[in-house]
Short mmCIF file of C-alpha atoms and ligand atoms in Angstrom, two decimals:
data_model
loop_
_atom_site.label_atom_id
_atom_site.label_comp_id
_atom_site.label_asym_id
_atom_site.label_seq_id
_atom_site.Cartn_x
_atom_site.Cartn_y
_atom_site.Cartn_z
CA MET A 1156 36.59 45.32 19.17
CA GLN A 1157 33.50 44.75 21.40
CA THR A 1158 31.81 43.18 18.70
CA ARG A 1159 34.79 40.60 17.40
CA SER A 1160 35.02 39.47 21.62
CA ARG A 1161 31.42 38.43 21.43
CA LYS A 1162 31.62 37.11 17.88
CA ASP A 1163 29.85 33.70 17.93
CA PRO A 1164 33.05 31.21 18.01
CA ARG A 1165 30.56 28.30 16.14
CA ILE A 1166 30.46 30.30 13.08
CA GLY A 1167 32.84 28.96 10.68
CA GLN A 1168 33.16 25.81 12.30
CA LEU A 1169 33.91 22.49 10.28
CA LEU A 1170 31.59 20.28 12.78
CA SER A 1171 32.36 16.32 12.62
CA ASN A 1172 34.26 17.41 9.02
CA ARG A 1173 31.05 18.22 7.47
CA TYR A 1174 28.91 20.72 8.14
CA GLN A 1175 30.40 24.42 7.72
CA LEU A 1176 28.20 26.61 10.22
CA ILE A 1177 27.09 29.58 8.36
CA GLU A 1178 25.23 31.69 10.96
CA LEU A 1179 23.12 31.76 13.87
CA ILE A 1180 19.01 31.29 13.08
CA GLY A 1181 17.48 31.03 16.49
CA ARG A 1182 17.68 30.15 20.31
CA GLY A 1183 15.21 28.40 21.93
CA ALA A 1184 14.63 27.06 25.01
CA MET A 1185 16.39 23.93 24.51
CA GLY A 1186 19.37 25.44 22.34
CA GLN A 1187 20.14 27.05 19.44
CA VAL A 1188 19.71 26.67 15.73
CA TYR A 1189 22.22 27.34 12.85
CA LYS A 1190 22.24 27.35 9.31
CA ALA A 1191 25.05 25.02 7.54
CA GLU A 1192 26.83 23.96 4.75
CA ASP A 1193 27.01 19.96 3.99
CA VAL A 1194 30.39 20.02 2.34
CA LEU A 1195 29.93 16.40 1.75
CA LEU A 1196 27.13 16.73 -0.11
CA GLY A 1197 28.14 19.64 -2.44
CA GLY A 1198 27.14 22.34 0.13
CA VAL A 1199 23.18 21.22 0.64
CA ILE A 1200 21.98 23.99 3.39
CA VAL A 1201 21.35 22.50 6.59
CA ALA A 1202 20.10 23.23 10.15
CA ILE A 1203 21.58 22.33 12.84
CA LYS A 1204 20.13 22.64 16.53
CA PHE A 1205 22.63 22.26 19.71
CA LEU A 1206 21.56 21.91 23.36
CA ALA A 1207 21.98 24.69 25.17
CA GLN A 1208 25.20 25.03 27.39
CA THR A 1209 23.13 25.76 30.08
CA LEU A 1210 21.17 22.39 29.95
CA LEU A 1211 24.23 19.92 29.60
CA THR A 1212 22.80 17.45 32.08
CA ARG A 1213 22.56 13.37 31.63
CA LYS A 1214 18.66 14.01 31.73
CA MET A 1215 18.42 16.86 29.30
CA ARG A 1216 20.83 15.49 26.83
CA ASP A 1217 18.98 11.91 26.63
CA ARG A 1218 15.48 14.01 26.07
CA PHE A 1219 17.84 16.17 23.19
CA ARG A 1220 18.71 12.53 21.91
CA SER A 1221 15.43 11.46 21.95
CA GLU A 1222 13.88 14.51 20.20
CA ALA A 1223 15.83 13.68 17.30
CA ARG A 1224 15.10 10.26 17.05
CA THR A 1225 11.58 11.14 17.34
CA CYS A 1226 12.01 13.79 14.66
CA ALA A 1227 13.95 11.40 12.52
CA LEU A 1228 11.27 8.60 12.73
CA LEU A 1229 8.27 10.67 12.38
CA SER A 1230 9.65 12.55 9.18
CA THR A 1231 9.93 9.39 7.13
CA LYS A 1232 6.44 8.93 7.56
CA SER A 1233 4.91 12.23 7.24
CA MET A 1234 5.86 15.14 4.74
CA HIS A 1235 4.60 17.92 7.80
CA ILE A 1236 7.25 17.16 10.55
CA VAL A 1237 10.67 18.44 9.86
CA ARG A 1238 13.27 16.13 8.56
CA VAL A 1239 16.44 14.99 11.12
CA MET A 1240 18.90 13.06 8.98
CA ASP A 1241 21.73 13.36 11.45
CA TYR A 1242 23.02 13.48 15.21
CA GLY A 1243 26.44 13.80 17.17
CA VAL A 1244 28.41 15.60 19.48
CA ASP A 1245 30.95 18.77 18.86
CA GLU A 1246 34.26 18.85 20.11
CA GLN A 1247 33.11 20.08 23.51
CA GLU A 1248 31.01 16.95 23.33
CA VAL A 1249 27.37 19.15 23.15
CA PRO A 1250 25.47 17.26 21.21
CA TYR A 1251 23.78 18.44 17.80
CA TYR A 1252 21.31 16.87 15.16
CA VAL A 1253 20.99 17.66 11.67
CA MET A 1254 17.71 18.88 9.76
CA GLU A 1255 16.86 19.63 6.65
CA TYR A 1256 17.00 23.97 6.30
CA LEU A 1257 13.24 25.21 5.77
CA GLN A 1258 13.21 28.63 4.21
CA GLY A 1259 9.95 30.22 5.27
CA SER A 1260 8.35 31.83 7.88
CA SER A 1261 7.30 31.27 11.14
CA PHE A 1262 3.32 30.51 11.75
CA SER A 1263 3.21 32.72 14.55
CA ASP A 1264 4.15 35.43 12.00
CA ILE A 1265 1.59 34.63 9.72
CA ILE A 1266 -1.07 34.54 11.95
CA SER A 1267 -0.14 37.17 14.11
CA SER A 1268 -1.62 40.26 12.03
CA GLN A 1269 -4.71 38.63 10.39
CA ASN A 1270 -7.22 35.93 10.68
CA LEU A 1271 -7.03 33.34 7.70
CA PRO A 1272 -9.36 33.75 4.91
CA LEU A 1273 -11.09 30.38 5.05
CA PRO A 1274 -9.51 28.39 2.06
CA ARG A 1275 -6.32 29.57 3.26
CA PHE A 1276 -7.12 28.11 6.72
CA LEU A 1277 -8.56 25.40 5.73
CA GLY A 1278 -5.48 24.22 3.83
CA LEU A 1279 -3.13 24.86 6.72
CA ALA A 1280 -5.10 22.88 9.34
CA ARG A 1281 -5.60 20.03 7.16
CA GLN A 1282 -1.67 19.88 7.15
CA ILE A 1283 -0.80 20.39 10.70
CA CYS A 1284 -3.39 17.96 11.58
CA ALA A 1285 -1.88 15.29 9.15
CA GLY A 1286 1.28 16.10 11.12
CA ILE A 1287 0.09 15.86 14.97
CA GLN A 1288 -2.07 12.68 13.30
CA CYS A 1289 1.36 10.97 12.36
CA ALA A 1290 3.17 11.59 15.67
CA HIS A 1291 -0.26 10.11 17.64
CA GLN A 1292 0.19 7.27 15.40
CA GLY A 1293 3.22 6.53 16.78
CA ILE A 1294 6.97 5.24 15.86
CA THR A 1295 8.02 2.02 16.10
CA ILE A 1296 10.83 0.84 18.37
CA ASP A 1297 12.04 -2.58 18.71
CA GLY A 1298 8.85 -3.70 17.06
CA SER A 1299 6.65 -1.83 19.55
CA THR A 1300 4.65 1.27 18.58
CA TYR A 1301 4.67 4.14 20.88
CA PRO A 1302 2.41 6.77 19.87
CA ILE A 1303 3.68 10.13 20.63
CA ILE A 1304 2.09 13.29 22.23
CA HIS A 1305 4.08 16.46 21.31
CA ARG A 1306 2.97 18.53 24.34
CA ASP A 1307 4.04 22.24 23.03
CA ILE A 1308 1.58 22.40 19.92
CA LYS A 1309 1.81 26.25 18.87
CA PRO A 1310 2.33 28.51 15.86
CA SER A 1311 6.36 28.95 16.61
CA ASN A 1312 6.74 25.12 16.47
CA LEU A 1313 5.45 25.36 13.17
CA LEU A 1314 7.24 26.54 9.92
CA VAL A 1315 5.20 27.11 6.31
CA THR A 1316 7.26 27.21 3.57
CA GLN A 1317 6.73 27.04 -0.27
CA ASP A 1318 6.89 24.39 -2.16
CA PRO A 1319 6.87 24.88 -6.06
CA GLY A 1320 4.61 22.01 -7.12
CA PHE A 1321 2.65 22.09 -3.92
CA GLY A 1322 2.41 25.33 -2.54
CA GLU A 1323 2.06 26.13 1.05
CA LEU A 1324 3.99 23.41 3.16
CA VAL A 1325 3.48 22.83 6.96
CA LYS A 1326 6.02 21.46 9.00
CA ILE A 1327 6.10 20.80 12.69
CA LEU A 1328 8.93 21.12 14.58
CA ASP A 1329 10.78 21.11 18.04
CA PHE A 1330 9.53 17.54 19.35
CA GLY A 1331 11.93 18.69 22.46
CA ILE A 1332 9.11 17.71 25.09
CA SER A 1333 7.51 15.32 23.21
CA LYS A 1334 7.02 12.05 24.74
CA LEU A 1335 6.47 8.24 23.78
CA LEU A 1336 3.31 6.86 25.52
CA GLN A 1337 4.15 4.10 27.79
CA ALA A 1338 7.42 5.42 28.38
CA ASP A 1339 9.12 6.24 32.15
CA VAL A 1340 6.42 8.36 33.38
CA SER A 1341 8.86 10.33 35.88
CA GLN A 1342 10.89 11.65 32.92
CA THR A 1343 8.05 14.11 32.04
CA SER A 1344 5.51 14.67 34.87
CA SER A 1345 6.65 18.21 35.88
CA TYR A 1346 4.86 20.89 33.69
CA MET A 1347 6.70 21.81 30.52
CA GLY A 1348 4.84 23.35 27.59
CA THR A 1349 3.53 27.11 27.06
CA LEU A 1350 1.48 28.71 29.53
CA ALA A 1351 -1.35 29.90 26.74
CA TYR A 1352 -1.56 26.53 24.97
CA SER A 1353 -1.37 24.05 27.92
CA SER A 1354 -4.56 22.09 28.21
CA PRO A 1355 -5.95 22.14 31.78
CA GLU A 1356 -4.45 18.56 32.45
CA GLN A 1357 -1.27 19.53 31.00
CA MET A 1358 -1.11 22.50 33.95
CA GLU A 1359 -1.89 19.51 36.49
CA GLY A 1360 1.12 17.68 35.44
CA ARG A 1361 -1.28 14.80 35.13
CA GLU A 1362 -0.27 11.73 32.72
CA LEU A 1363 -1.01 13.02 29.48
CA ASP A 1364 -2.48 11.57 26.10
CA SER A 1365 -3.21 13.08 22.59
CA ARG A 1366 -6.08 14.71 23.59
CA SER A 1367 -4.11 17.33 25.13
CA ASP A 1368 -2.54 18.38 21.62
CA ILE A 1369 -6.12 18.41 20.43
CA TYR A 1370 -6.68 21.45 22.76
CA SER A 1371 -3.03 23.20 22.14
CA LEU A 1372 -4.43 22.39 18.68
CA GLY A 1373 -7.82 24.02 19.87
CA VAL A 1374 -5.96 27.05 20.69
CA MET A 1375 -4.45 27.20 17.76
CA LEU A 1376 -7.25 27.11 15.67
CA PHE A 1377 -8.77 29.53 17.09
CA GLU A 1378 -5.88 32.24 16.74
CA MET A 1379 -5.93 31.31 13.40
CA LEU A 1380 -9.45 32.15 12.23
CA THR A 1381 -10.00 35.06 14.81
CA GLY A 1382 -6.91 36.35 15.36
CA LYS A 1383 -7.27 36.40 18.55
CA MET A 1384 -6.86 34.02 21.97
CA PRO A 1385 -9.71 32.10 23.11
CA LEU A 1386 -8.59 32.52 26.82
CA GLN A 1387 -6.95 35.62 28.66
CA ALA A 1388 -4.98 35.31 31.36
CA ASP A 1389 -4.99 38.23 34.52
CA THR A 1390 -1.32 37.82 34.10
CA HIS A 1391 1.36 35.81 32.64
CA SER A 1392 2.09 33.58 35.43
CA PHE A 1393 1.28 29.77 36.07
CA GLY A 1394 -0.99 30.37 38.56
CA SER A 1395 -3.08 32.62 36.24
CA TRP A 1396 -3.15 30.63 33.57
CA TYR A 1397 -3.70 27.39 35.82
CA LYS A 1398 -7.42 29.07 36.89
CA THR A 1399 -7.63 30.34 32.93
CA HIS A 1400 -7.32 27.05 31.43
CA HIS A 1401 -9.60 25.39 34.21
CA PHE A 1402 -12.47 27.50 34.45
CA GLN A 1403 -12.52 30.56 31.98
CA PRO A 1404 -15.16 29.74 29.33
CA PRO A 1405 -13.70 30.11 25.61
CA ARG A 1406 -14.68 33.68 24.45
CA THR A 1407 -17.56 33.18 21.04
CA PHE A 1408 -16.24 34.15 17.48
CA GLU A 1409 -18.99 36.71 17.61
CA SER A 1410 -17.93 38.73 20.70
CA ILE A 1411 -14.11 38.80 18.97
CA ASN A 1412 -15.81 39.97 15.54
CA PRO A 1413 -19.71 40.23 14.72
CA SER A 1414 -18.53 40.64 11.16
CA LEU A 1415 -16.55 37.30 10.99
CA LYS A 1416 -17.78 34.85 8.58
CA VAL A 1417 -16.74 31.43 10.08
CA PRO A 1418 -19.27 28.15 9.60
CA LYS A 1419 -21.15 27.18 12.74
CA MET A 1420 -19.97 23.94 12.39
CA LEU A 1421 -16.39 25.26 12.29
CA GLU A 1422 -16.71 27.12 15.19
CA ASN A 1423 -18.29 24.25 16.84
CA LEU A 1424 -15.42 21.78 16.08
CA VAL A 1425 -12.82 24.47 17.25
CA MET A 1426 -15.17 24.91 20.72
CA SER A 1427 -15.23 20.91 21.60
CA CYS A 1428 -11.12 20.98 20.89
CA LEU A 1429 -10.89 23.49 23.86
CA ALA A 1430 -13.48 21.61 26.28
CA LYS A 1431 -11.96 21.60 29.69
CA ASP A 1432 -13.00 17.93 30.00
CA VAL A 1433 -11.13 15.81 27.69
CA ASN A 1434 -14.14 13.65 27.26
CA ASP A 1435 -15.97 16.28 25.79
CA ARG A 1436 -12.65 17.01 22.94
CA PRO A 1437 -12.70 15.27 19.77
CA GLN A 1438 -10.95 11.83 20.75
CA THR A 1439 -8.67 11.83 17.49
CA ILE A 1440 -6.93 13.86 15.27
CA ALA A 1441 -9.05 11.50 12.62
CA ASP A 1442 -12.33 12.85 14.45
CA ILE A 1443 -11.12 16.75 13.51
CA LEU A 1444 -10.16 15.63 9.88
CA LYS A 1445 -13.38 13.97 9.38
CA ALA A 1446 -15.19 17.37 10.41
CA LEU A 1447 -12.67 19.36 7.99
CA GLU A 1448 -13.77 17.38 4.72
CA PRO A 1449 -17.17 18.56 3.98
CA LEU A 1450 -16.02 22.43 4.71
CA GLU A 1451 -13.06 21.71 2.07
CA GLN A 1452 -15.40 20.21 -0.28
CA ARG A 1453 -17.28 23.12 0.04
CA TYR A 1454 -14.97 25.97 -0.07
CA ASN A 1455 -12.51 24.31 -2.88
CA ALA A 1456 -8.92 24.25 -0.45
CA THR A 1457 -7.64 21.29 -2.29
CA ARG A 1458 -4.76 23.28 -3.66
CA GLN A 1459 -3.10 24.37 -0.39
CA ILE A 1460 -3.84 21.34 1.37
CA SER A 1461 -1.93 18.25 1.86
CA HIS A 1462 -3.54 15.61 3.96
CA ARG A 1463 -4.37 13.31 5.68
CA ILE A 1464 -3.12 9.24 5.54
CA GLY A 1465 -5.05 7.44 3.18
CA GLU A 1466 -8.91 6.47 4.51
CA ALA A 1467 -12.18 7.11 2.47
CA LEU A 1468 -14.83 4.78 3.44
CA LEU A 1469 -17.38 5.73 1.41
CA ARG A 1470 -21.19 4.40 2.59
CA ARG A 1471 -22.38 4.91 -0.68
CA PRO A 1472 -23.75 2.22 -2.86
CA VAL A 1473 -21.75 0.88 -5.69
CA VAL A 1474 -23.12 1.88 -8.84
CA ALA A 1475 -22.08 0.12 -11.96
CA PRO A 1476 -20.71 1.78 -15.17
CA VAL A 1477 -23.04 3.22 -17.71
CA ARG A 1478 -22.17 2.50 -20.96
CA SER A 1479 -22.37 5.23 -23.67
CA PRO A 1480 -23.87 4.55 -27.21
CA ASP A 1481 -20.99 7.29 -28.08
CA ALA A 1482 -17.63 7.14 -28.62
CA LEU A 1483 -15.39 5.01 -26.29
CA SER A 1484 -15.62 5.98 -22.79
CA PRO A 1485 -13.07 4.92 -20.00
CA ASP A 1486 -15.13 2.52 -18.70
CA GLU A 1487 -16.25 0.40 -22.15
CA ALA A 1488 -12.82 0.78 -22.99
CA CYS A 1489 -11.79 -1.20 -20.31
CA GLN A 1490 -15.18 -3.66 -20.81
CA LEU A 1491 -13.07 -4.79 -24.03
CA THR A 1492 -9.77 -5.97 -22.42
CA THR A 1493 -8.57 -9.44 -22.35
CA TRP A 1494 -6.66 -10.98 -19.70
CA PRO A 1495 -2.89 -10.73 -20.39
CA LYS A 1496 -1.57 -14.00 -21.65
CA ASP A 1497 1.53 -13.55 -19.33
CA LYS A 1498 -0.80 -13.72 -15.92
CA PRO A 1499 -1.82 -16.97 -14.69
CA VAL A 1500 -5.63 -17.81 -14.93
CA ALA A 1501 -5.97 -17.50 -10.70
CA GLN A 1502 -7.32 -15.17 -8.13
CA ILE A 1503 -4.89 -12.54 -8.41
CA VAL A 1504 -5.00 -8.60 -8.26
CA PHE A 1505 -2.35 -6.39 -10.34
CA PRO A 1506 -2.00 -2.35 -11.04
CA HIS A 1507 -2.02 -1.80 -14.80
CA ILE A 1508 -1.47 1.41 -17.28
CA LEU A 1509 -4.43 0.87 -19.20
CA GLU A 1510 -3.76 3.19 -22.91
CA THR A 1511 -6.82 3.26 -24.58
CA LYS A 1512 -7.59 5.64 -27.47
CA ARG A 1513 -8.79 8.86 -25.72
CA GLU A 1514 -6.34 8.48 -22.51
CA THR A 1515 -4.39 6.76 -20.10
CA LEU A 1516 -6.12 4.94 -17.24
CA ALA A 1517 -5.12 3.65 -13.68
CA THR A 1518 -6.55 0.39 -12.90
CA ILE A 1519 -6.82 -2.56 -11.11
CA TRP A 1520 -7.28 -6.49 -12.60
CA VAL A 1521 -8.78 -8.37 -10.58
CA MET A 1522 -9.40 -12.37 -11.20
CA LEU A 1523 -12.58 -13.93 -9.18
CA SER A 1524 -15.22 -16.49 -9.56
CA GLN A 1525 -17.83 -15.68 -11.74
CA GLN A 1526 -19.96 -15.98 -8.84
CA GLU A 1527 -18.74 -13.56 -6.85
CA ILE A 1528 -18.51 -11.00 -9.39
CA GLU A 1529 -22.41 -11.63 -10.13
CA ASN A 1530 -22.60 -10.99 -6.57
CA ILE A 1531 -20.75 -7.71 -6.59
CA GLN A 1532 -22.66 -6.92 -9.95
CA ILE A 1533 -26.15 -7.60 -8.44
CA GLY A 1534 -26.06 -6.62 -4.99
CA LYS A 1535 -24.58 -3.19 -6.15
CA LEU A 1536 -27.26 -1.25 -4.19
CA TYR A 1537 -25.58 -3.25 -0.91
CA ASN A 1538 -21.63 -2.71 -1.91
CA ARG A 1539 -19.62 -0.68 0.41
CA LEU A 1540 -16.58 0.36 -0.41
CA TYR A 1541 -13.27 1.19 1.45
CA LYS A 1542 -10.14 2.56 -0.75
CA ASN A 1543 -7.05 3.98 1.83
CA PHE A 1544 -3.46 4.77 0.58
CA LEU A 1545 -0.52 3.74 3.32
CA CYS A 1546 3.05 4.83 2.59
CA THR A 1547 6.75 4.07 3.69
CA MET A 1548 9.54 6.32 2.40
CA SER A 1549 12.05 4.35 4.41
CA PRO A 1550 14.09 1.61 3.52
CA HIS A 1551 12.87 2.21 0.42
CA PRO A 1552 9.77 5.02 -0.75
CA MET A 1553 6.59 2.35 -1.37
CA ILE A 1554 2.43 2.99 -1.41
CA LEU A 1555 0.36 0.51 -0.83
CA TRP A 1556 -2.83 0.54 -2.66
CA ILE A 1557 -5.70 -0.75 -0.88
CA THR A 1558 -9.55 -1.24 -2.05
CA ALA A 1559 -12.10 -3.95 -0.25
CA LEU A 1560 -15.19 -4.39 -1.07
CA TYR A 1561 -18.23 -5.67 1.11
CA ASN A 1562 -21.15 -6.94 0.65
CA GLN A 1563 -23.89 -6.74 2.98
CA ILE A 1564 -25.65 -9.92 1.48
CA HIS A 1565 -22.65 -11.61 0.54
CA HIS A 1566 -19.81 -10.95 3.51
CA LYS A 1567 -22.07 -10.63 5.78
CA ASP A 1568 -20.47 -11.51 9.09
CA SER A 1569 -17.49 -12.37 6.96
CA ASP A 1570 -14.05 -10.65 5.27
CA PRO A 1571 -14.62 -7.98 3.00
CA ARG A 1572 -12.52 -8.67 -0.54
CA TRP A 1573 -9.45 -7.29 -0.11
CA LEU A 1574 -7.83 -5.77 -3.43
CA ARG A 1575 -4.16 -4.76 -2.61
CA CYS A 1576 -1.51 -4.14 -4.85
CA TYR A 1577 2.29 -2.20 -4.53
CA LEU A 1578 3.27 1.09 -6.04
CA ASP A 1579 6.95 1.06 -6.00
CA LEU A 1580 7.92 4.95 -6.39
CA LYS A 1581 11.25 4.29 -7.44
CA THR A 1582 10.16 2.41 -10.72
CA GLU A 1583 8.56 4.26 -14.02
CA GLN A 1584 5.31 2.14 -13.46
CA GLY A 1585 4.70 3.29 -10.10
CA GLU A 1586 5.34 6.52 -10.43
CA LYS A 1587 3.01 6.45 -13.36
CA ILE A 1588 0.23 4.86 -11.90
CA SER A 1589 0.56 7.43 -8.88
CA ARG A 1590 0.61 10.52 -11.30
CA LEU A 1591 -2.54 9.18 -13.19
CA LEU A 1592 -4.47 8.26 -9.64
CA ILE A 1593 -3.28 12.14 -8.83
CA ASP A 1594 -4.33 13.47 -12.35
CA LYS A 1595 -6.97 11.10 -13.20
CA GLU A 1596 -8.94 11.50 -9.78
CA LYS A 1597 -10.43 8.08 -11.01
CA TYR A 1598 -9.68 4.27 -10.93
CA TYR A 1599 -11.13 1.31 -12.89
CA ILE A 1600 -11.66 -2.01 -11.54
CA LEU A 1601 -11.67 -4.85 -13.94
CA PHE A 1602 -12.92 -7.96 -12.84
CA PHE A 1603 -12.25 -10.99 -15.02
CA ALA A 1604 -13.90 -14.30 -13.99
CA LEU A 1605 -11.71 -17.83 -14.10
CA GLU A 1606 -14.10 -19.79 -15.59
CA ASP A 1607 -14.20 -16.67 -18.50
CA PRO A 1608 -10.59 -14.91 -19.15
CA GLN A 1609 -11.05 -13.76 -22.40
CA HIS A 1610 -13.58 -11.06 -21.37
CA CYS A 1611 -13.71 -8.76 -18.64
CA ALA A 1612 -16.98 -9.32 -16.61
CA TYR A 1613 -17.24 -5.93 -14.78
CA VAL A 1614 -16.36 -2.48 -14.48
CA LEU A 1615 -16.03 -0.50 -11.44
CA PRO A 1616 -14.84 3.19 -11.50
CA LEU A 1617 -13.53 4.56 -7.99
CA GLN A 1618 -13.06 8.43 -7.29
CA THR A 1619 -10.02 9.42 -5.12
CA THR A 1620 -11.29 12.27 -2.66
CA PRO A 1621 -8.99 15.42 -3.40
CA ALA A 1622 -7.52 14.65 0.12
CA GLN A 1623 -5.83 11.37 -1.27
CA ARG A 1624 -4.58 12.88 -4.27
CA SER A 1625 -2.82 15.63 -2.34
CA GLN A 1626 -1.36 13.03 -0.06
CA LEU A 1627 -0.02 10.86 -3.08
CA LEU A 1628 1.14 14.34 -4.67
CA GLN A 1629 3.25 14.92 -1.38
CA TRP A 1630 4.41 11.25 -1.31
CA MET A 1631 5.78 11.61 -4.94
CA ILE A 1632 7.08 14.80 -4.16
CA THR A 1633 9.33 13.14 -1.46
CA SER A 1634 10.25 10.07 -3.26
CA ARG A 1635 12.12 12.24 -5.53
CA THR A 1636 14.52 13.47 -3.15
CA TRP A 1637 14.56 10.20 -1.12
CA THR A 1638 17.96 7.94 -1.58
CA SER A 1639 16.30 4.49 -1.20
CA VAL A 1640 18.54 2.36 0.42
CA GLY A 1641 17.23 -0.36 -2.13
CA LYS A 1642 14.97 -2.59 0.08
CA ALA A 1643 11.80 -2.60 -1.83
CA ALA A 1644 10.67 -5.67 -0.38
CA LEU A 1645 11.32 -4.57 3.19
CA SER A 1646 8.97 -2.27 2.53
CA LYS A 1647 6.79 -4.26 1.66
CA ASP A 1648 6.53 -6.02 4.53
CA ILE A 1649 6.85 -2.91 6.56
CA LEU A 1650 3.35 -2.21 4.36
CA ARG A 1651 1.98 -5.17 5.14
CA ASP A 1652 2.34 -5.54 8.84
CA GLU A 1653 0.99 -1.88 8.80
CA PHE A 1654 -2.42 -3.03 6.91
CA GLU A 1655 -2.79 -6.35 9.07
CA ARG A 1656 -3.02 -4.15 11.99
CA LEU A 1657 -5.83 -1.84 10.53
CA ARG A 1658 -7.40 -4.51 8.58
CA PRO A 1659 -10.02 -5.57 11.50
CA ALA A 1660 -11.03 -1.68 12.40
CA ILE A 1661 -11.92 -1.39 8.45
CA ALA A 1662 -13.43 -4.58 8.32
CA GLU A 1663 -15.64 -3.75 11.03
CA GLU A 1664 -16.47 0.11 10.18
CA LEU A 1665 -17.48 -1.68 6.64
CA GLN A 1666 -19.81 -4.14 8.82
CA VAL A 1667 -21.60 -1.33 11.04
CA ALA A 1668 -21.67 1.03 8.28
CA GLN A 1669 -25.44 2.55 7.70
N1 LIG B 183 15.03 23.18 10.57
C1 LIG B 183 14.91 24.47 10.76
N2 LIG B 183 14.86 25.49 9.00
C2 LIG B 183 14.69 26.95 9.33
N3 LIG B 183 14.50 27.11 10.94
C3 LIG B 183 14.69 26.30 12.05
C4 LIG B 183 14.64 25.04 11.91
N4 LIG B 183 14.33 24.78 13.16
C5 LIG B 183 14.33 25.41 13.86
N5 LIG B 183 14.42 26.53 13.03
C6 LIG B 183 14.24 28.27 13.43
O1 LIG B 183 15.21 28.41 14.80
C7 LIG B 183 14.65 29.12 15.92
C8 LIG B 183 15.25 28.66 17.45
O2 LIG B 183 14.28 27.18 17.24
P1 LIG B 183 13.84 26.05 18.26
O3 LIG B 183 12.89 25.04 17.79
O4 LIG B 183 14.65 26.26 19.19
O5 LIG B 183 12.80 27.58 19.39
P2 LIG B 183 11.70 28.15 19.58
O6 LIG B 183 10.54 26.81 18.85
O7 LIG B 183 11.96 29.48 18.89
O8 LIG B 183 11.35 28.08 20.96
P3 LIG B 183 11.15 27.09 22.32
O9 LIG B 183 12.49 26.03 21.97
O10 LIG B 183 11.15 27.82 23.46
O11 LIG B 183 9.71 26.25 21.70
C9 LIG B 183 13.24 29.64 15.33
O12 LIG B 183 12.88 30.86 14.95
C10 LIG B 183 12.88 28.38 14.23
O13 LIG B 183 12.11 28.65 13.59
#
């Protein structure tokens, strides 16, 4: 009889005429999470988070709603943030929001029993960084961008699922105490967080920036590599953790396990995240990703990784293609092309799927003056390249494929030559080119001169990075399940704006690169 009286009254309930609650998944500080069926959409399983009964104040309602909104906006930009699809209040006026249901393991379970082998560590670390980076880059509300600080990065706020095409996929949950930078400071100035993962400045209740998340990330990376915590407080009290985060030096990897084989540069990176002074930490997640990149190359972690948003600045000279006297190489096949008759003879850029006898290639066709093409060719030792992909899923899945060429001699103090193409992931062409970019690892730029469109003047083969291919794959997977509301032009505008925002910094980086 007692069991019946304790039965959760929510189980079996049909919420908002749409979500049938099946079972309680768990309880956190802010509320309960249930598994439910979306009956409107044929029984798709979702997870629903309700705000706890004890927290039904106006302030907490606002915070809860802001968590839902933050997650909803961020999850359109990163696969590593749990997707939020709906928000509402039940009959008792308790607010809830609806998320994708993640069947998988809590990250705490994955790392509690063991330290992770290096390739797996690198794959997971990159995904976690990608999710946090997306939050730090911020969300746009009413035309303004607000960076988000998570403030509670820890293993129990991450879930790891298995994606059939992708392998292990990490998702960040729980933006409950995240904060919009520049928003009302009084809203979050008291201490909130998890003692063992909080930065020194967070313990002080100080104004935080993204470097506080970098400290918490450092604690977690340490735990992932060693299976142990970097700091140990005498008691699990606020005072004791306050002293520990401020004054206790983190343990070295060797002191935990002398036979642990972790590259020194990785240990140094983790230790720098744990610096007490914010200025001594990596200043951005991009810095951490940059430091991880050579390790990924060395330990071949790419199958497991997802990735960083775009960006690969090559400080290598552009090398002209070598023509082979044997059967037609891709470069040679490109060289034999002529400017399409249905395209104007004008300075334009477009993407094209090039079918050669041997293979199918992703290419960009560009028409410039003879002089500029010669400058690119002749100045190859002085050229610098930038390749990047930006993506938005909402309102319509679209990729902006950016290549920039900067010639130290000819572009000095002027803008690089930007080549930009949109790939609409809901079209056959957009999807096919994305697939080629992932599978072939290379793409080709075909230069045609205004003065002589009959002949391809120059072919420039370019390599994508493993991280970029991994990111493209994620975008393709996400776009397949994404319902577009048919506003492709709006997505182009969003990407154009984002590009314009990044453009000065990229140009500057190209100009100063050694
Ligand atoms: N979208 C989801 N799919 C599947 N399980 C989920 C989902 N969101 C949360 N959970 C699970 O529900 C439980 C409660 O999550 P919640 O985020 O409320 O709290 P918590 O992270 O456990 O604790 P705290 O709020 O104190 O940090 C956890 O076990 C979490 O893994």
